[in-house]
Each structure stands twice: as structure tokens, then as C-alpha cells.
């Protein structure tokens, strides 16, 4: 897949496949194309060349069928919008409702389960803008769970979150992986990739490497993508 914004080449000949029951960590410096890759997979950004399939379906059809859940970066959300946590999570059920968007018992049960799994039950009626950064991320994870998505795209889910939310999100993602979901997770936490992810993909406009985290995070790969060398314990500078 190749994507351009005018004269700017954002992604070049990127080819990537992630199977069920896998968490793939998407790594790369700022501006490497990670967010563009997510929006192109979702069908929100057009590609100059190439195609995307989500469980065999085109992105638009996958979205209509609720097959894919998307957790965007915080900067892409209007947190001042007067909507409650439970309302955002219920949005994940819209594709299963009729034209009146009137929740049924099954919809309310799915939302309740999603809130419980993400530790948000007590915050269900809180305005979303009043939440912490970590709680906000968990709301969008809960929306995907309520939706019944089988593929999850998470754009920097650990950025700006507290340790409690980080632990909750990690636990939820691992559980979804064990249930057979497919997860593509962008992160800057190189040290945590080996623990969270089954595989990793290193992006710098082109796909530099894709495979086991230990191989993708080899020093020569990090130098190529970030211009950095690893320090003891997996830290970088």
C-alpha cells in the first residue's frame, strides 16, 4: 500500500498481515506513518496504490458489519462534547440497532459487560471530558468490546495514561488476544513490546521489519528507524 498527502509520501509499498489471536506492536518514530496506516486500514484515508482487507472484507464493509474497532489518539477526539461514558460505549452497538437507535436488552447487556471488563462501571454516567487520559482510552476500548469487533486498531493507547489504566488496558488486550481477536497496537514503549506483543512491525514510511519482537528490536533496526542505540534494560536514548 502507498499513501500520499499531496506531494508528501506518507507510506510506501507497505505490506503487512496480522492473524487472529495475535497482538502486533506497531513501532516507529513520530511522523513515520503509524497513524496514516491506521486511518488507511479503516478506510478513512485513501491509498494511491494497494488495498486493505479486514477478515476478507473491504474497510467500509468491515466498519458497517462492526468487525473492526478503532481507538484513536486523544488529539483526534472532541472531549468537550457533552456525552457520557455509557453513551460513547453504546455507540459501538449502533450497527446492530434499527434506524431509531433505540437500545434493546442485548445492547444494554453488551455495554454493561464492556464497562465491567474495562473497569468503568462506576464511571458510566460521567461526562467523557471529565475523565483522566487513561480512563478516556479505556472508554474507546470498551466501545470496541461492546461492538463485538474482532479486529482492534489502537493508536498509542498507553500515551498519557496512569499506571492503573495501563495495567487495565494491558490485561484487557491480552484477554482479547486469548479469545482470538486480532490487535494492532502502536506504541513508543519499546521496553514493553516483548511482554505485550506476539510480534512487532517497525515502520519508517516503509515497513523496515516484521516478526518476533526480539528480531524487530535488533540494534541495527533501531538505528535505522530512530537513530538510537538500546541501553541496558531495553531503554533507549
Short mmCIF file of C-alpha atoms in Angstrom, two decimals:
data_model
loop_
_atom_site.label_atom_id
_atom_site.label_comp_id
_atom_site.label_asym_id
_atom_site.label_seq_id
_atom_site.Cartn_x
_atom_site.Cartn_y
_atom_site.Cartn_z
CA UNK A 1 0.00 0.00 0.00
CA UNK A 2 1.19 3.51 -0.88
CA UNK A 3 -0.37 6.69 0.54
CA UNK A 4 0.34 10.34 -0.33
CA UNK A 5 -0.84 13.64 1.10
CA UNK A 6 -0.37 15.87 -1.93
CA UNK A 7 3.35 15.78 -2.67
CA UNK A 8 4.18 14.12 0.65
CA UNK A 9 4.79 10.38 0.53
CA UNK A 10 3.36 9.06 3.82
CA UNK A 11 3.54 5.29 3.22
CA UNK A 12 5.47 3.46 0.53
CA UNK A 13 4.85 -0.15 -0.53
CA UNK A 14 3.76 -1.27 2.95
CA UNK A 15 2.61 -4.89 3.13
CA UNK A 16 1.51 -6.32 6.48
CA UNK A 17 -0.69 -9.18 7.64
CA UNK A 18 -1.66 -9.98 11.24
CA UNK A 19 -3.56 -13.14 12.07
CA UNK A 20 -6.18 -13.98 14.71
CA UNK A 21 -5.12 -14.42 18.32
CA UNK A 22 -2.14 -12.09 17.85
CA UNK A 23 -1.05 -8.73 19.21
CA UNK A 24 1.23 -6.88 16.81
CA UNK A 25 3.10 -3.86 18.13
CA UNK A 26 3.43 -1.08 15.57
CA UNK A 27 6.66 0.84 16.18
CA UNK A 28 8.17 3.92 14.61
CA UNK A 29 9.28 7.47 15.27
CA UNK A 30 6.85 10.39 15.19
CA UNK A 31 5.92 11.05 11.58
CA UNK A 32 6.78 7.51 10.47
CA UNK A 33 3.25 6.86 9.17
CA UNK A 34 1.69 4.89 12.03
CA UNK A 35 -1.49 6.98 12.29
CA UNK A 36 -1.78 7.10 8.50
CA UNK A 37 -1.58 3.32 8.42
CA UNK A 38 -4.44 3.09 10.93
CA UNK A 39 -6.72 5.53 9.11
CA UNK A 40 -6.00 3.83 5.78
CA UNK A 41 -6.82 0.41 7.22
CA UNK A 42 -10.09 1.92 8.48
CA UNK A 43 -10.83 3.33 5.03
CA UNK A 44 -10.73 6.92 6.31
CA UNK A 45 -7.65 7.78 4.22
CA UNK A 46 -7.43 6.86 0.55
CA UNK A 47 -4.47 4.92 -0.82
CA UNK A 48 -2.67 5.75 -4.05
CA UNK A 49 -1.95 2.07 -4.61
CA UNK A 50 -2.71 -1.19 -2.88
CA UNK A 51 -5.70 -2.47 -0.94
CA UNK A 52 -6.82 -3.40 2.58
CA UNK A 53 -8.81 -6.42 3.74
CA UNK A 54 -10.18 -6.90 7.24
CA UNK A 55 -11.22 -10.53 7.70
CA UNK A 56 -11.60 -10.65 3.94
CA UNK A 57 -13.81 -7.57 3.72
CA UNK A 58 -13.08 -4.08 2.40
CA UNK A 59 -12.71 -1.48 5.20
CA UNK A 60 -16.10 0.18 4.57
CA UNK A 61 -17.90 -3.16 4.76
CA UNK A 62 -15.90 -4.21 7.82
CA UNK A 63 -16.93 -1.00 9.57
CA UNK A 64 -20.60 -1.48 8.67
CA UNK A 65 -20.50 -5.04 9.98
CA UNK A 66 -18.78 -3.96 13.20
CA UNK A 67 -15.78 -6.18 12.54
CA UNK A 68 -13.17 -3.57 13.43
CA UNK A 69 -12.79 -1.34 16.48
CA UNK A 70 -10.60 1.78 16.45
CA UNK A 71 -9.06 3.55 19.46
CA UNK A 72 -7.74 6.89 18.12
CA UNK A 73 -5.15 9.20 19.62
CA UNK A 74 -6.56 11.59 22.20
CA UNK A 75 -5.88 14.58 19.96
CA UNK A 76 -8.43 13.31 17.45
CA UNK A 77 -11.37 13.43 19.89
CA UNK A 78 -13.50 16.40 20.96
CA UNK A 79 -13.52 15.85 24.71
CA UNK A 80 -15.74 18.90 25.31
CA UNK A 81 -18.69 17.22 23.58
CA UNK A 82 -21.42 16.66 26.22
CA UNK A 83 -21.68 12.89 26.12
CA UNK A 84 -21.45 10.32 28.91
CA UNK A 85 -19.20 7.28 29.07
CA UNK A 86 -22.13 4.89 28.68
CA UNK A 87 -23.31 6.81 25.58
CA UNK A 88 -19.91 6.51 23.88
CA UNK A 89 -19.77 2.79 24.60
CA UNK A 90 -23.36 2.37 23.35
CA UNK A 91 -22.25 3.91 20.02
CA UNK A 92 -20.47 0.63 19.41
CA UNK A 93 -23.89 -1.03 19.21
CA UNK A 94 -25.38 1.33 16.59
CA UNK A 95 -24.69 -1.03 13.72
CA UNK A 96 -26.84 -3.66 15.44
CA UNK A 97 -29.79 -1.34 16.16
CA UNK A 98 -32.62 -0.25 13.93
CA UNK A 99 -32.94 3.24 12.41
CA UNK A 100 -34.36 4.63 15.68
CA UNK A 101 -31.12 3.78 17.52
CA UNK A 102 -33.20 2.52 20.44
CA UNK A 103 -31.13 0.16 22.66
CA UNK A 104 -32.54 -3.27 23.34
CA UNK A 105 -31.83 -5.56 26.27
CA UNK A 106 -28.96 -7.23 24.38
CA UNK A 107 -27.38 -3.84 23.65
CA UNK A 108 -27.56 -2.72 27.28
CA UNK A 109 -26.12 -6.06 28.42
CA UNK A 110 -23.21 -5.79 25.96
CA UNK A 111 -22.43 -2.27 27.15
CA UNK A 112 -22.57 -3.31 30.80
CA UNK A 113 -20.16 -6.17 30.13
CA UNK A 114 -17.77 -3.90 28.24
CA UNK A 115 -17.78 -1.33 31.05
CA UNK A 116 -17.10 -4.04 33.60
CA UNK A 117 -14.21 -5.52 31.62
CA UNK A 118 -12.53 -2.14 31.32
CA UNK A 119 -13.14 -1.09 34.92
CA UNK A 120 -15.52 1.75 34.01
CA UNK A 121 -18.79 0.65 35.58
CA UNK A 122 -18.64 3.29 38.33
CA UNK A 123 -17.91 5.99 35.73
CA UNK A 124 -20.71 5.07 33.32
CA UNK A 125 -22.61 8.34 33.78
CA UNK A 126 -19.58 10.62 33.92
CA UNK A 127 -19.11 13.16 31.11
CA UNK A 128 -16.25 11.85 28.98
CA UNK A 129 -14.31 15.10 29.16
CA UNK A 130 -14.13 14.78 32.96
CA UNK A 131 -12.12 11.55 32.76
CA UNK A 132 -8.38 11.09 33.07
CA UNK A 133 -6.34 10.26 29.98
CA UNK A 134 -6.20 6.58 30.84
CA UNK A 135 -9.92 6.38 31.53
CA UNK A 136 -10.67 8.00 28.17
CA UNK A 137 -8.61 5.37 26.37
CA UNK A 138 -10.48 2.63 28.22
CA UNK A 139 -13.81 4.09 27.05
CA UNK A 140 -12.87 3.53 23.41
CA UNK A 141 -11.61 0.03 24.17
CA UNK A 142 -14.97 -0.63 25.84
CA UNK A 143 -16.79 0.70 22.77
CA UNK A 144 -15.00 -1.84 20.58
CA UNK A 145 -15.79 -4.66 23.01
CA UNK A 146 -19.48 -3.72 23.11
CA UNK A 147 -19.46 -3.53 19.32
CA UNK A 148 -18.29 -7.13 19.13
CA UNK A 149 -15.28 -6.20 16.99
CA UNK A 150 -12.89 -8.99 16.03
CA UNK A 151 -10.06 -6.69 14.91
CA UNK A 152 -8.79 -3.83 17.08
CA UNK A 153 -6.59 -0.93 15.99
CA UNK A 154 -5.17 1.04 18.93
CA UNK A 155 -3.24 4.23 18.19
CA UNK A 156 -0.96 4.99 21.17
CA UNK A 157 -3.29 3.54 23.84
CA UNK A 158 -0.65 3.98 26.57
CA UNK A 159 0.25 7.60 25.83
CA UNK A 160 -0.51 9.86 28.80
CA UNK A 161 -2.20 7.17 30.88
CA UNK A 162 -1.71 6.41 34.56
CA UNK A 163 -0.19 3.13 35.72
CA UNK A 164 -3.57 1.76 36.79
CA UNK A 165 -5.13 2.34 33.38
CA UNK A 166 -2.03 0.99 31.66
CA UNK A 167 -2.32 -2.23 33.64
CA UNK A 168 -6.06 -2.50 32.94
CA UNK A 169 -5.64 -1.90 29.20
CA UNK A 170 -2.78 -4.42 29.03
CA UNK A 171 -4.88 -7.03 30.81
CA UNK A 172 -7.86 -6.43 28.54
CA UNK A 173 -5.76 -6.63 25.37
CA UNK A 174 -4.15 -9.89 26.50
CA UNK A 175 -7.58 -11.35 27.25
CA UNK A 176 -8.90 -10.35 23.82
CA UNK A 177 -5.85 -11.91 22.18
CA UNK A 178 -6.55 -15.13 24.08
CA UNK A 179 -10.15 -15.01 22.83
CA UNK A 180 -8.90 -14.99 19.22
CA UNK A 181 -9.07 -11.28 18.39
CA UNK A 182 -6.52 -9.56 16.14
CA UNK A 183 -4.87 -6.46 17.63
CA UNK A 184 -2.57 -3.88 16.04
CA UNK A 185 -1.19 -1.56 18.73
CA UNK A 186 1.09 1.42 18.10
CA UNK A 187 3.38 2.27 21.00
CA UNK A 188 6.56 4.13 21.86
CA UNK A 189 7.27 1.82 24.81
CA UNK A 190 9.96 -0.32 23.20
CA UNK A 191 10.86 -1.95 26.50
CA UNK A 192 7.32 -3.28 26.96
CA UNK A 193 6.82 -4.64 23.45
CA UNK A 194 8.30 -8.06 24.18
CA UNK A 195 5.97 -8.59 27.14
CA UNK A 196 2.77 -7.35 25.48
CA UNK A 197 3.15 -8.32 21.84
CA UNK A 198 3.46 -11.60 19.95
CA UNK A 199 5.04 -9.80 17.00
CA UNK A 200 6.16 -6.32 16.03
CA UNK A 201 6.28 -4.20 12.89
CA UNK A 202 8.79 -1.37 12.50
CA UNK A 203 7.64 1.48 10.27
CA UNK A 204 9.54 4.39 8.76
CA UNK A 205 7.33 5.24 5.79
CA UNK A 206 8.31 1.78 4.54
CA UNK A 207 8.00 -1.42 6.58
CA UNK A 208 11.54 -1.99 7.85
CA UNK A 209 10.89 -5.23 9.72
CA UNK A 210 8.05 -7.51 10.84
CA UNK A 211 8.45 -10.54 13.06
CA UNK A 212 9.27 -11.57 16.65
CA UNK A 213 9.87 -8.51 18.88
CA UNK A 214 13.44 -9.54 19.63
CA UNK A 215 14.33 -9.56 15.94
CA UNK A 216 12.50 -6.34 15.09
CA UNK A 217 14.16 -4.51 18.01
CA UNK A 218 17.66 -5.52 16.97
CA UNK A 219 20.13 -2.60 17.41
CA UNK A 220 20.68 -2.14 13.69
CA UNK A 221 16.92 -1.87 13.14
CA UNK A 222 16.54 0.73 15.89
CA UNK A 223 19.36 2.77 14.43
CA UNK A 224 17.68 2.71 11.02
CA UNK A 225 14.26 3.73 12.37
CA UNK A 226 15.11 6.02 15.29
CA UNK A 227 18.80 6.78 15.07
CA UNK A 228 19.16 5.39 18.59
CA UNK A 229 21.03 2.59 20.33
CA UNK A 230 19.45 0.47 23.10
CA UNK A 231 20.57 0.89 26.70
CA UNK A 232 20.65 -1.89 29.32
CA UNK A 233 17.13 -2.97 30.29
CA UNK A 234 15.63 -2.11 26.90
CA UNK A 235 15.64 1.67 27.39
CA UNK A 236 16.66 3.96 24.58
CA UNK A 237 18.12 7.41 24.16
#
